[in-house]
Coordinates of C-alpha atoms and ligand atoms in Angstrom, one line a residue:
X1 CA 76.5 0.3 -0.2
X2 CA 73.3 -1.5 1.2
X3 CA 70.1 -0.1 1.7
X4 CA 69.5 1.1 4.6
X5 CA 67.7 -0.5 7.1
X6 CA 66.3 2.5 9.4
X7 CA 66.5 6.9 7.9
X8 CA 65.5 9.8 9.6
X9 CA 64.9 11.9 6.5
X10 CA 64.6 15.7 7.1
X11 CA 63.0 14.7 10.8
X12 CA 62.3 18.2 13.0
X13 CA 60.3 18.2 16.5
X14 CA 59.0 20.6 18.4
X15 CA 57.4 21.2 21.6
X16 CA 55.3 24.1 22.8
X17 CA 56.4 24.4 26.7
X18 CA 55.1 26.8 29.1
X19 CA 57.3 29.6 30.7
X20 CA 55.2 30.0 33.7
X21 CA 52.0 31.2 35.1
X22 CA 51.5 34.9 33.0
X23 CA 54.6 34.3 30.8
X24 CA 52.7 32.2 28.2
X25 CA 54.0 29.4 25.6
X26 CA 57.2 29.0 24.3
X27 CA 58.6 26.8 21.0
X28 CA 61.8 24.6 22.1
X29 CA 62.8 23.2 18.3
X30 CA 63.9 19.8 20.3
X31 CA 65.2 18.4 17.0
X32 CA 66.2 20.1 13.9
X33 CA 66.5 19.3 10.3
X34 CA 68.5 15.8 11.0
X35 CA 68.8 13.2 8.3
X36 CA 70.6 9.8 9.3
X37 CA 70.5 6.4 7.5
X38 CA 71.5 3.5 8.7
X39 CA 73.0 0.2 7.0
X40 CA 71.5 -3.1 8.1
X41 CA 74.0 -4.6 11.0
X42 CA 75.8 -1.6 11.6
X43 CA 76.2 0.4 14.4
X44 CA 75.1 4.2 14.5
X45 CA 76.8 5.9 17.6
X46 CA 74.6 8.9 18.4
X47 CA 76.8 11.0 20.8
X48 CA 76.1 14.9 22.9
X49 CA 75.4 16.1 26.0
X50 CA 72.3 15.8 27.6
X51 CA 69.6 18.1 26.5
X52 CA 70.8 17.9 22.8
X53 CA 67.8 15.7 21.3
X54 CA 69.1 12.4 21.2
X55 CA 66.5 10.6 23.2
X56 CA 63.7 12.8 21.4
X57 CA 64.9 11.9 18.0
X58 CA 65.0 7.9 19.0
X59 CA 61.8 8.2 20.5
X60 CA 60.7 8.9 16.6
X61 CA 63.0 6.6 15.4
X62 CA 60.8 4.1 17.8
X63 CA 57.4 5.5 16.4
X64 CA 56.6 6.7 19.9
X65 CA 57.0 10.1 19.3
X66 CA 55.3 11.9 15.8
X67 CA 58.3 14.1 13.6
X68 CA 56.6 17.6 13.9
X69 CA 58.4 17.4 9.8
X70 CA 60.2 14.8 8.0
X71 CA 59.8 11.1 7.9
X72 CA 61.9 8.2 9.6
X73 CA 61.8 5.3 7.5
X74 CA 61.9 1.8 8.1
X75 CA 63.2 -0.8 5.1
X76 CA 62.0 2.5 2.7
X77 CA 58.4 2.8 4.2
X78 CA 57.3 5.7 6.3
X79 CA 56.9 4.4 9.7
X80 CA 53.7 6.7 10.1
X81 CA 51.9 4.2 8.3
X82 CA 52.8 1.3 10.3
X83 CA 50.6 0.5 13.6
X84 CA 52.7 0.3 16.7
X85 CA 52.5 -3.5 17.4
X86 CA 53.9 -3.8 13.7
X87 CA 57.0 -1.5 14.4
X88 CA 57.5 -3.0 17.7
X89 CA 58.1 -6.5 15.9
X90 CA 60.9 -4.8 14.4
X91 CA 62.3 -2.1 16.3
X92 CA 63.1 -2.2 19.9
X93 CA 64.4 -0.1 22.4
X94 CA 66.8 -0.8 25.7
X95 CA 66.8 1.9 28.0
X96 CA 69.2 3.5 30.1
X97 CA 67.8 2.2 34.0
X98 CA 67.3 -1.3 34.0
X99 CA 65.6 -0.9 37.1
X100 CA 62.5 1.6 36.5
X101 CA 62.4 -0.2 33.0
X102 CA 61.5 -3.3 34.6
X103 CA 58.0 -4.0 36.6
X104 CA 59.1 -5.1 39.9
X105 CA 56.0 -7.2 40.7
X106 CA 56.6 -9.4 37.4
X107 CA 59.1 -12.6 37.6
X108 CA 61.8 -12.9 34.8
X109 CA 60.4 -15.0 32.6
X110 CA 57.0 -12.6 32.6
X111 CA 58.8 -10.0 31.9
X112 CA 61.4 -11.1 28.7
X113 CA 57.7 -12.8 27.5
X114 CA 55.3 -9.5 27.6
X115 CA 55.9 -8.4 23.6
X116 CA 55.0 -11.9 22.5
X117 CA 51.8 -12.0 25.1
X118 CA 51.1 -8.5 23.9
X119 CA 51.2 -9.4 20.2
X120 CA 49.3 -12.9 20.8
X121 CA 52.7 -14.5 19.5
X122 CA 52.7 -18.7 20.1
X123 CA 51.4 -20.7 22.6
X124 CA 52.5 -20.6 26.7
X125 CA 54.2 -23.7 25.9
X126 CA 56.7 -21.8 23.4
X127 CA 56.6 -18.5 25.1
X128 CA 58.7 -20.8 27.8
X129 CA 61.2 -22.2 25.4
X130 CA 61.9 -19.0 23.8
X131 CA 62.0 -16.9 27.1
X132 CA 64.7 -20.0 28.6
X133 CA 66.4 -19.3 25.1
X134 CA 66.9 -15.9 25.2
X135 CA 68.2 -16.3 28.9
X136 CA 70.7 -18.7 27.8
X137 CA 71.6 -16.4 24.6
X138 CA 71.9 -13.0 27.2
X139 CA 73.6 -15.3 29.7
X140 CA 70.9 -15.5 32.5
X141 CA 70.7 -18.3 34.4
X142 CA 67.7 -20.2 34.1
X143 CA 66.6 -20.4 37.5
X144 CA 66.3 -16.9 37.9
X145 CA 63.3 -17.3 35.3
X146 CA 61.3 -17.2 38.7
X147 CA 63.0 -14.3 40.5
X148 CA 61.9 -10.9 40.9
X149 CA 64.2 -7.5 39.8
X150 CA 64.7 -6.8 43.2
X151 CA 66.7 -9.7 43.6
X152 CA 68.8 -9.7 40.4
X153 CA 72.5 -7.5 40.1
X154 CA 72.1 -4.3 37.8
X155 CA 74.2 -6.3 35.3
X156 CA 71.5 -8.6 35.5
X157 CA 68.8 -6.5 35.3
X158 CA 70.1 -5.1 32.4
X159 CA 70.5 -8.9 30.3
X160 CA 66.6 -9.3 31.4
X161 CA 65.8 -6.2 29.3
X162 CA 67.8 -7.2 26.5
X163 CA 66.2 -10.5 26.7
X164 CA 62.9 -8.8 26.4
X165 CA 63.9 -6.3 23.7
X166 CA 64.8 -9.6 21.4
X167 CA 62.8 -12.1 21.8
X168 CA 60.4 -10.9 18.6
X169 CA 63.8 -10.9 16.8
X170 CA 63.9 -7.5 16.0
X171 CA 65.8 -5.9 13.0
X172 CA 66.7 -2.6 14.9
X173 CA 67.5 -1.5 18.4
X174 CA 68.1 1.1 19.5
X175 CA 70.1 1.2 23.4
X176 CA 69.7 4.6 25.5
X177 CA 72.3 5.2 27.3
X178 CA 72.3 1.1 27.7
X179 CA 75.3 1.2 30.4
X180 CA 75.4 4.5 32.2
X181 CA 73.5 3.3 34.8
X182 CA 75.6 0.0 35.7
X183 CA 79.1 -0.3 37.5
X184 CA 81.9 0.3 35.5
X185 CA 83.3 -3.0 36.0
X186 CA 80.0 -4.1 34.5
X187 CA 79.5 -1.8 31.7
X188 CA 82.1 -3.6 29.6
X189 CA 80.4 -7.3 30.1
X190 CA 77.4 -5.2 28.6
X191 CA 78.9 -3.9 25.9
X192 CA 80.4 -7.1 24.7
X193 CA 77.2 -8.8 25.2
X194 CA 75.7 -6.1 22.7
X195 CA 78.5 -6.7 20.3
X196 CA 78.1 -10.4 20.2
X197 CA 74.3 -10.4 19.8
X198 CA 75.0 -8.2 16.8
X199 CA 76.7 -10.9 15.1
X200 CA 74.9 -13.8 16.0
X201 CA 71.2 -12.0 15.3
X202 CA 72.3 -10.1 12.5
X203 CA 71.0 -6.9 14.4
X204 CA 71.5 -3.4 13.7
X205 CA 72.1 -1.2 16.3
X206 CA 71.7 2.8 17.0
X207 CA 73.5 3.1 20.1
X208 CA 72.5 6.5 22.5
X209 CA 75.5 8.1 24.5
X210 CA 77.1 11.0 26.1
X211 CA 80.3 8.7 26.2
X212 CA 82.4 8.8 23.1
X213 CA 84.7 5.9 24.8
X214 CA 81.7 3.6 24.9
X215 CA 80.9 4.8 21.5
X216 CA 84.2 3.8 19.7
X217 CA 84.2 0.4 21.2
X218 CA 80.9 -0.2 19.8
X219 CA 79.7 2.0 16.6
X220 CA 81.1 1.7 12.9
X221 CA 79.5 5.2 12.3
X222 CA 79.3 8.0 14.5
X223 CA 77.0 11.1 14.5
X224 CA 77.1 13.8 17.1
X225 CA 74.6 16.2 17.9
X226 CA 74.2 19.4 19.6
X227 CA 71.1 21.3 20.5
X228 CA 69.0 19.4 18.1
X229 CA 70.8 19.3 15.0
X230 CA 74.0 16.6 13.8
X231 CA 77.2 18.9 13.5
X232 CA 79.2 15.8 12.3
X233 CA 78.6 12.3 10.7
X234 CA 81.7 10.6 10.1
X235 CA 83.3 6.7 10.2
X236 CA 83.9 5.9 14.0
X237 CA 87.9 5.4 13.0
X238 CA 87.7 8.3 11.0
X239 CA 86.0 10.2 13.6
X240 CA 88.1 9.2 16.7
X241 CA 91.7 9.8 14.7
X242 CA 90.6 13.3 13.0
X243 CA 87.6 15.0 13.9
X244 CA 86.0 18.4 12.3
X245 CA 83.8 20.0 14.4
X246 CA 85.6 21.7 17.0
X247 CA 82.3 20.4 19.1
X248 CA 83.2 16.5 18.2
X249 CA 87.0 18.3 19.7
X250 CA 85.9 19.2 22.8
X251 CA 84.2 15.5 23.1
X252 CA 86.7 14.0 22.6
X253 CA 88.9 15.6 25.1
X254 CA 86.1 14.9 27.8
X255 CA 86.8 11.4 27.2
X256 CA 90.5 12.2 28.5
X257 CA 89.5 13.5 32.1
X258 CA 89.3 11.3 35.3
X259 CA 85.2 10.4 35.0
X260 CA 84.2 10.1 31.5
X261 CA 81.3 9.5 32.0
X262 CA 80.4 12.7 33.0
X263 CA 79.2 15.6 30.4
X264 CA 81.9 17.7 28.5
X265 CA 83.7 19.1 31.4
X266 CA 83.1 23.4 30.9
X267 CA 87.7 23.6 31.0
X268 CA 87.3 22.8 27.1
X269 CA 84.5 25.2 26.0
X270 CA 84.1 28.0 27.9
X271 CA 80.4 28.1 29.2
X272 CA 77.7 25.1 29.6
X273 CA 75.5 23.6 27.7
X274 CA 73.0 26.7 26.3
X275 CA 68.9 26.9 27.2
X276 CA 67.5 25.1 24.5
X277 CA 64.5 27.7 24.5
X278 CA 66.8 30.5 23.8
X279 CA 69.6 28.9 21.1
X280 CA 72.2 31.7 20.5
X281 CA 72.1 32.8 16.5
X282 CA 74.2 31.6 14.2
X283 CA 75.9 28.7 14.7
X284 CA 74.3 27.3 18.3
X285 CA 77.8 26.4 19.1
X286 CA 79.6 29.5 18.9
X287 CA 79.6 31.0 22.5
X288 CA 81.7 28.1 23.2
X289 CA 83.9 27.5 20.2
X290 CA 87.3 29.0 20.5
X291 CA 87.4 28.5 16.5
X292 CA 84.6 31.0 15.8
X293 CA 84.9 33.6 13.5
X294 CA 82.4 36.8 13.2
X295 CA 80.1 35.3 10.8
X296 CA 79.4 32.0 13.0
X297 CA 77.4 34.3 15.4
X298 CA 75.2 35.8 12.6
X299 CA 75.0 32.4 10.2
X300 CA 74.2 29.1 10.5
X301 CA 76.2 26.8 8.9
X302 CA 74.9 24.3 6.1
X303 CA 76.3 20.6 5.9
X304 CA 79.4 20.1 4.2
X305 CA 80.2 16.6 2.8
X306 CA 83.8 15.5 3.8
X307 CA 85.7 12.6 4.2
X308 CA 82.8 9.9 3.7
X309 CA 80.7 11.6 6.0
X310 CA 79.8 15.5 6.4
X311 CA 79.8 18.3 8.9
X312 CA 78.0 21.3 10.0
X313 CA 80.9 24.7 10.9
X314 CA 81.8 27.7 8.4
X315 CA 85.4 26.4 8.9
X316 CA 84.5 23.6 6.7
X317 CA 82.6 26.1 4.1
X318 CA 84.8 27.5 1.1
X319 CA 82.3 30.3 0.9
X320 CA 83.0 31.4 4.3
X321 CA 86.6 30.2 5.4
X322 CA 89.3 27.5 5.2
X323 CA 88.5 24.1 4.1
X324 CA 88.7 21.7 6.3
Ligands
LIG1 FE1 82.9 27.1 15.8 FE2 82.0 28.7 13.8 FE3 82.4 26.2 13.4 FE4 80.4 27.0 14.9 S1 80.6 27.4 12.7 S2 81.8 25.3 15.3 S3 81.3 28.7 16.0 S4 83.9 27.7 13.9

Protein backbone atom coordinates (compact mmCIF):
# COMPACT_ATOMS: atom_id res chain seq x y z
CA UNK A 1 0.00 0.00 0.00
CA UNK A 2 1.37 3.54 -0.79
CA UNK A 3 1.48 6.38 1.35
CA UNK A 4 -1.01 8.37 1.22
CA UNK A 5 -1.06 11.40 -0.46
CA UNK A 6 -3.86 13.51 1.52
CA UNK A 7 -5.46 12.15 5.62
CA UNK A 8 -8.02 13.63 7.58
CA UNK A 9 -6.83 12.27 10.86
CA UNK A 10 -9.43 12.43 13.78
CA UNK A 11 -10.74 15.90 11.98
CA UNK A 12 -14.03 17.34 14.00
CA UNK A 13 -15.63 21.03 13.24
CA UNK A 14 -17.93 22.87 14.84
CA UNK A 15 -19.87 25.97 14.52
CA UNK A 16 -21.52 28.06 17.11
CA UNK A 17 -24.84 29.30 15.18
CA UNK A 18 -27.43 31.56 16.51
CA UNK A 19 -31.06 30.34 17.17
CA UNK A 20 -32.59 33.68 16.95
CA UNK A 21 -32.98 37.06 18.55
CA UNK A 22 -33.48 35.94 22.65
CA UNK A 23 -32.88 32.21 21.95
CA UNK A 24 -29.03 32.45 22.20
CA UNK A 25 -26.08 30.19 20.63
CA UNK A 26 -26.27 26.89 19.60
CA UNK A 27 -23.22 24.13 18.74
CA UNK A 28 -23.97 22.31 15.24
CA UNK A 29 -20.87 19.46 15.41
CA UNK A 30 -20.77 19.95 11.41
CA UNK A 31 -18.09 17.22 11.28
CA UNK A 32 -17.37 14.51 13.65
CA UNK A 33 -14.51 12.27 14.44
CA UNK A 34 -13.73 11.38 10.51
CA UNK A 35 -10.40 9.91 9.57
CA UNK A 36 -9.87 9.25 5.65
CA UNK A 37 -6.62 8.65 3.82
CA UNK A 38 -6.06 8.77 0.57
CA UNK A 39 -3.55 6.93 -1.86
CA UNK A 40 -1.71 9.06 -4.47
CA UNK A 41 -3.86 8.78 -7.97
CA UNK A 42 -6.80 7.32 -6.52
CA UNK A 43 -10.12 8.41 -6.30
CA UNK A 44 -12.02 9.02 -2.89
CA UNK A 45 -15.87 9.16 -3.64
CA UNK A 46 -17.22 11.15 -0.70
CA UNK A 47 -21.16 10.46 -0.97
CA UNK A 48 -24.53 11.83 1.45
CA UNK A 49 -27.22 14.02 1.31
CA UNK A 50 -26.85 17.57 1.54
CA UNK A 51 -26.32 18.93 4.96
CA UNK A 52 -24.12 15.92 6.01
CA UNK A 53 -20.61 17.75 6.10
CA UNK A 54 -19.07 16.88 3.05
CA UNK A 55 -18.36 20.35 1.72
CA UNK A 56 -17.26 21.41 5.38
CA UNK A 57 -14.86 18.66 5.72
CA UNK A 58 -13.24 19.53 2.05
CA UNK A 59 -13.15 22.90 2.89
CA UNK A 60 -10.42 21.59 5.54
CA UNK A 61 -9.09 19.25 3.42
CA UNK A 62 -8.45 22.67 1.21
CA UNK A 63 -6.97 24.52 4.29
CA UNK A 64 -9.74 27.02 3.93
CA UNK A 65 -11.49 25.99 6.78
CA UNK A 66 -9.48 25.34 10.49
CA UNK A 67 -10.43 21.46 12.05
CA UNK A 68 -11.98 22.68 15.38
CA UNK A 69 -9.82 18.92 16.39
CA UNK A 70 -7.71 16.67 14.43
CA UNK A 71 -5.29 17.26 11.58
CA UNK A 72 -5.59 16.81 7.67
CA UNK A 73 -2.38 15.97 6.34
CA UNK A 74 -0.74 16.51 3.27
CA UNK A 75 2.36 13.98 2.02
CA UNK A 76 2.51 13.34 6.16
CA UNK A 77 2.76 17.10 7.23
CA UNK A 78 0.01 18.99 9.02
CA UNK A 79 -1.36 21.28 6.58
CA UNK A 80 -1.72 23.95 9.53
CA UNK A 81 1.75 24.66 9.13
CA UNK A 82 1.67 25.30 5.44
CA UNK A 83 0.72 28.99 4.22
CA UNK A 84 -2.15 29.07 1.89
CA UNK A 85 -0.33 30.00 -1.42
CA UNK A 86 1.92 26.73 -0.57
CA UNK A 87 -1.27 24.39 -0.29
CA UNK A 88 -2.82 25.95 -3.10
CA UNK A 89 0.23 24.76 -5.41
CA UNK A 90 -0.84 21.46 -4.47
CA UNK A 91 -4.37 21.15 -3.72
CA UNK A 92 -7.10 22.55 -5.74
CA UNK A 93 -10.62 22.68 -5.68
CA UNK A 94 -13.47 22.61 -8.72
CA UNK A 95 -16.67 23.65 -7.57
CA UNK A 96 -20.04 22.63 -8.09
CA UNK A 97 -21.42 26.07 -10.39
CA UNK A 98 -19.14 26.79 -13.03
CA UNK A 99 -20.83 29.95 -13.40
CA UNK A 100 -20.67 31.89 -9.86
CA UNK A 101 -17.19 30.18 -9.73
CA UNK A 102 -16.07 32.13 -12.54
CA UNK A 103 -15.63 36.19 -12.66
CA UNK A 104 -17.70 37.21 -15.48
CA UNK A 105 -15.77 40.49 -16.27
CA UNK A 106 -12.39 38.33 -16.79
CA UNK A 107 -11.70 36.63 -20.42
CA UNK A 108 -10.61 32.86 -20.52
CA UNK A 109 -7.26 33.06 -20.64
CA UNK A 110 -7.34 35.63 -17.35
CA UNK A 111 -9.07 33.48 -15.65
CA UNK A 112 -7.32 29.64 -16.13
CA UNK A 113 -3.93 32.23 -15.54
CA UNK A 114 -4.99 33.92 -11.97
CA UNK A 115 -3.09 31.10 -9.55
CA UNK A 116 0.11 31.58 -11.51
CA UNK A 117 -0.36 35.61 -11.46
CA UNK A 118 -1.30 35.26 -7.86
CA UNK A 119 1.79 33.15 -6.91
CA UNK A 120 4.18 35.38 -9.28
CA UNK A 121 4.72 32.02 -11.28
CA UNK A 122 6.71 32.78 -14.89
CA UNK A 123 6.74 35.42 -17.14
CA UNK A 124 3.34 36.80 -19.29
CA UNK A 125 5.04 35.25 -22.13
CA UNK A 126 4.61 31.62 -20.44
CA UNK A 127 1.58 32.28 -18.57
CA UNK A 128 0.15 32.30 -22.43
CA UNK A 129 1.67 29.06 -23.46
CA UNK A 130 0.62 27.21 -20.46
CA UNK A 131 -2.98 28.74 -20.27
CA UNK A 132 -3.30 27.70 -24.49
CA UNK A 133 -1.91 24.23 -23.08
CA UNK A 134 -4.23 23.63 -20.59
CA UNK A 135 -7.12 24.63 -23.08
CA UNK A 136 -5.96 22.23 -25.49
CA UNK A 137 -5.45 19.41 -22.54
CA UNK A 138 -9.36 20.36 -21.08
CA UNK A 139 -10.43 20.50 -24.80
CA UNK A 140 -11.15 24.35 -25.08
CA UNK A 141 -10.75 25.85 -28.09
CA UNK A 142 -8.19 28.37 -28.33
CA UNK A 143 -10.04 31.15 -29.63
CA UNK A 144 -12.27 31.32 -26.86
CA UNK A 145 -9.00 32.31 -24.80
CA UNK A 146 -10.59 35.92 -25.44
CA UNK A 147 -14.25 35.22 -24.58
CA UNK A 148 -16.13 36.05 -21.68
CA UNK A 149 -18.27 33.19 -19.39
CA UNK A 150 -21.27 34.56 -20.52
CA UNK A 151 -20.66 33.49 -23.81
CA UNK A 152 -19.26 29.94 -23.16
CA UNK A 153 -21.81 26.56 -22.78
CA UNK A 154 -21.97 25.26 -18.98
CA UNK A 155 -19.85 22.34 -20.33
CA UNK A 156 -17.57 24.84 -21.18
CA UNK A 157 -17.59 26.82 -18.34
CA UNK A 158 -16.94 23.97 -16.50
CA UNK A 159 -13.38 22.77 -18.69
CA UNK A 160 -12.29 26.68 -17.96
CA UNK A 161 -12.41 25.87 -14.25
CA UNK A 162 -10.62 22.76 -14.52
CA UNK A 163 -8.14 24.53 -16.67
CA UNK A 164 -7.61 26.86 -13.89
CA UNK A 165 -7.61 24.37 -11.03
CA UNK A 166 -4.49 22.60 -13.03
CA UNK A 167 -2.49 24.71 -14.40
CA UNK A 168 0.08 24.78 -11.06
CA UNK A 169 -0.10 21.00 -11.55
CA UNK A 170 -1.55 20.11 -8.55
CA UNK A 171 -1.19 16.79 -6.62
CA UNK A 172 -4.82 16.76 -5.22
CA UNK A 173 -8.22 17.99 -6.20
CA UNK A 174 -10.78 17.84 -4.90
CA UNK A 175 -14.42 18.40 -7.34
CA UNK A 176 -17.70 19.60 -5.41
CA UNK A 177 -20.35 18.38 -6.78
CA UNK A 178 -18.22 18.90 -10.21
CA UNK A 179 -21.40 18.02 -12.54
CA UNK A 180 -24.59 18.55 -10.77
CA UNK A 181 -24.92 21.79 -12.16
CA UNK A 182 -24.50 20.78 -16.03
CA UNK A 183 -26.96 18.91 -18.47
CA UNK A 184 -27.10 15.44 -18.18
CA UNK A 185 -26.01 14.94 -21.65
CA UNK A 186 -23.01 16.88 -20.50
CA UNK A 187 -22.24 15.55 -17.22
CA UNK A 188 -20.69 12.41 -18.71
CA UNK A 189 -18.17 14.37 -21.27
CA UNK A 190 -17.15 15.82 -17.71
CA UNK A 191 -16.75 12.98 -16.04
CA UNK A 192 -14.55 11.35 -18.69
CA UNK A 193 -12.57 14.42 -19.02
CA UNK A 194 -11.83 14.00 -15.14
CA UNK A 195 -10.93 10.40 -15.61
CA UNK A 196 -8.55 11.08 -18.40
CA UNK A 197 -6.70 14.00 -16.66
CA UNK A 198 -6.19 11.54 -13.85
CA UNK A 199 -4.09 9.38 -15.94
CA UNK A 200 -2.28 11.70 -17.93
CA UNK A 201 -1.35 14.16 -14.73
CA UNK A 202 -1.03 11.54 -12.39
CA UNK A 203 -3.65 13.35 -10.15
CA UNK A 204 -5.51 12.22 -7.20
CA UNK A 205 -8.84 13.01 -6.83
CA UNK A 206 -11.55 13.35 -3.81
CA UNK A 207 -14.63 13.56 -5.71
CA UNK A 208 -17.83 15.41 -3.62
CA UNK A 209 -21.42 13.88 -4.41
CA UNK A 210 -24.88 13.15 -3.48
CA UNK A 211 -24.89 10.85 -6.62
CA UNK A 212 -23.65 7.35 -5.98
CA UNK A 213 -24.05 6.66 -10.02
CA UNK A 214 -21.51 9.36 -10.73
CA UNK A 215 -19.52 8.04 -7.88
CA UNK A 216 -19.06 4.47 -9.22
CA UNK A 217 -18.11 5.57 -12.53
CA UNK A 218 -15.43 7.60 -11.11
CA UNK A 219 -14.01 6.54 -7.43
CA UNK A 220 -11.80 3.43 -6.59
CA UNK A 221 -12.85 4.06 -2.92
CA UNK A 222 -15.91 5.20 -1.53
CA UNK A 223 -16.83 6.82 1.82
CA UNK A 224 -20.28 7.87 2.85
CA UNK A 225 -21.22 10.15 5.36
CA UNK A 226 -24.20 11.16 7.24
CA UNK A 227 -24.66 14.06 9.72
CA UNK A 228 -21.04 14.61 10.03
CA UNK A 229 -19.54 11.41 10.61
CA UNK A 230 -18.43 8.40 7.79
CA UNK A 231 -20.81 5.30 8.48
CA UNK A 232 -18.93 3.32 5.74
CA UNK A 233 -15.57 3.28 3.89
CA UNK A 234 -15.32 0.51 1.58
CA UNK A 235 -13.80 -0.42 -2.26
CA UNK A 236 -16.23 1.30 -4.88
CA UNK A 237 -16.87 -2.49 -6.32
CA UNK A 238 -17.06 -3.70 -3.04
CA UNK A 239 -19.32 -1.02 -2.01
CA UNK A 240 -21.75 -0.99 -5.00
CA UNK A 241 -22.11 -5.09 -5.10
CA UNK A 242 -22.60 -5.49 -1.06
CA UNK A 243 -23.03 -2.67 0.98
CA UNK A 244 -23.26 -2.53 5.09
CA UNK A 245 -24.83 0.26 6.32
CA UNK A 246 -28.28 0.11 5.80
CA UNK A 247 -27.73 4.08 5.10
CA UNK A 248 -25.10 3.26 2.09
CA UNK A 249 -28.74 0.71 1.28
CA UNK A 250 -30.96 3.34 1.07
CA UNK A 251 -28.38 5.22 -1.31
CA UNK A 252 -28.10 2.98 -3.33
CA UNK A 253 -31.75 2.50 -4.02
CA UNK A 254 -31.98 6.38 -4.70
CA UNK A 255 -29.89 5.79 -7.49
CA UNK A 256 -32.70 3.35 -8.90
CA UNK A 257 -35.56 6.12 -9.09
CA UNK A 258 -36.40 8.24 -12.23
CA UNK A 259 -34.06 11.53 -11.25
CA UNK A 260 -31.04 10.39 -9.42
CA UNK A 261 -29.84 13.17 -8.98
CA UNK A 262 -32.05 14.14 -6.52
CA UNK A 263 -31.45 13.46 -2.56
CA UNK A 264 -32.51 9.95 -1.14
CA UNK A 265 -36.07 9.92 -1.95
CA UNK A 266 -38.06 9.73 1.87
CA UNK A 267 -40.06 5.98 0.20
CA UNK A 268 -36.73 4.21 1.45
CA UNK A 269 -36.20 5.73 4.98
CA UNK A 270 -39.10 6.87 6.55
CA UNK A 271 -38.55 10.64 7.53
CA UNK A 272 -35.95 13.31 5.98
CA UNK A 273 -32.80 14.23 6.52
CA UNK A 274 -32.65 15.17 10.59
CA UNK A 275 -31.71 19.07 12.02
CA UNK A 276 -28.22 18.91 12.33
CA UNK A 277 -28.54 21.11 15.59
CA UNK A 278 -30.70 18.56 17.24
CA UNK A 279 -28.97 14.87 16.11
CA UNK A 280 -31.31 12.13 17.52
CA UNK A 281 -29.07 9.94 20.23
CA UNK A 282 -27.70 6.98 19.50
CA UNK A 283 -26.94 6.19 16.26
CA UNK A 284 -27.96 9.65 14.17
CA UNK A 285 -29.43 7.30 11.66
CA UNK A 286 -31.84 5.40 13.60
CA UNK A 287 -35.20 7.24 13.16
CA UNK A 288 -34.88 6.18 9.68
CA UNK A 289 -33.29 2.79 9.65
CA UNK A 290 -35.76 -0.08 9.36
CA UNK A 291 -32.79 -2.34 10.78
CA UNK A 292 -32.58 -0.66 14.21
CA UNK A 293 -32.70 -2.37 17.16
CA UNK A 294 -33.32 -0.76 20.85
CA UNK A 295 -29.84 -0.15 21.70
CA UNK A 296 -29.14 1.99 18.34
CA UNK A 297 -31.37 4.80 19.88
CA UNK A 298 -29.41 4.88 23.22
CA UNK A 299 -25.64 4.02 21.59
CA UNK A 300 -23.61 5.15 19.21
CA UNK A 301 -21.92 2.81 17.29
CA UNK A 302 -17.95 2.59 17.05
CA UNK A 303 -16.23 1.64 13.59
CA UNK A 304 -15.96 -1.77 12.76
CA UNK A 305 -13.21 -2.88 10.22
CA UNK A 306 -14.73 -5.25 7.51
CA UNK A 307 -14.09 -6.30 4.20
CA UNK A 308 -11.00 -3.94 3.41
CA UNK A 309 -12.73 -1.05 4.59
CA UNK A 310 -14.95 -0.41 7.90
CA UNK A 311 -18.31 0.64 9.01
CA UNK A 312 -20.14 2.49 11.62
CA UNK A 313 -23.96 0.30 12.85
CA UNK A 314 -24.32 -2.13 16.01
CA UNK A 315 -25.40 -4.70 13.35
CA UNK A 316 -21.86 -4.89 12.39
CA UNK A 317 -20.74 -5.07 16.38
CA UNK A 318 -20.39 -8.69 17.89
CA UNK A 319 -20.92 -6.98 21.22
CA UNK A 320 -24.17 -5.78 20.33
CA UNK A 321 -25.71 -8.00 17.45
CA UNK A 322 -25.05 -10.07 14.35
CA UNK A 323 -21.94 -9.74 12.34
CA UNK A 324 -22.15 -8.41 9.35
FE1 LIG B 1 -29.62 1.14 11.79
FE2 LIG B 1 -28.86 0.63 14.29
FE3 LIG B 1 -27.13 0.30 12.29
FE4 LIG B 1 -27.86 2.74 13.03
S1 LIG B 1 -26.71 1.27 14.25
S2 LIG B 1 -27.71 1.97 10.97
S3 LIG B 1 -30.00 2.43 13.56
S4 LIG B 1 -29.05 -0.84 12.65
Amino acid sequence: MNSPIIQACKVAKTFIVSRGLFKGKQTLQAVNDVSISVEPQSVLGLVGESGCGKSTLARMLLGLESPSSGDVLLNGKPVSGFDQKTLAKQVQPIFQDPFSSLNPRKVISSIISLPLRVQGIGTRTGWRTQVEEMMELVGLPRRLASSYPSQLSGGQRQRVAIARALIMRPDVVICDEPTSALDVSVQAQILNLLLDLRSELGLTYILISHNLAVVEHIATRVAVMYLGRIVEEADTQMLFTKPGHPYTQALLQSVLTPEPQLDIPDTHLGTTFPNPLEPPSGCAFHPRCASRKPICSEQAPSKVSLRNGSVQCHLFNDANGSSG
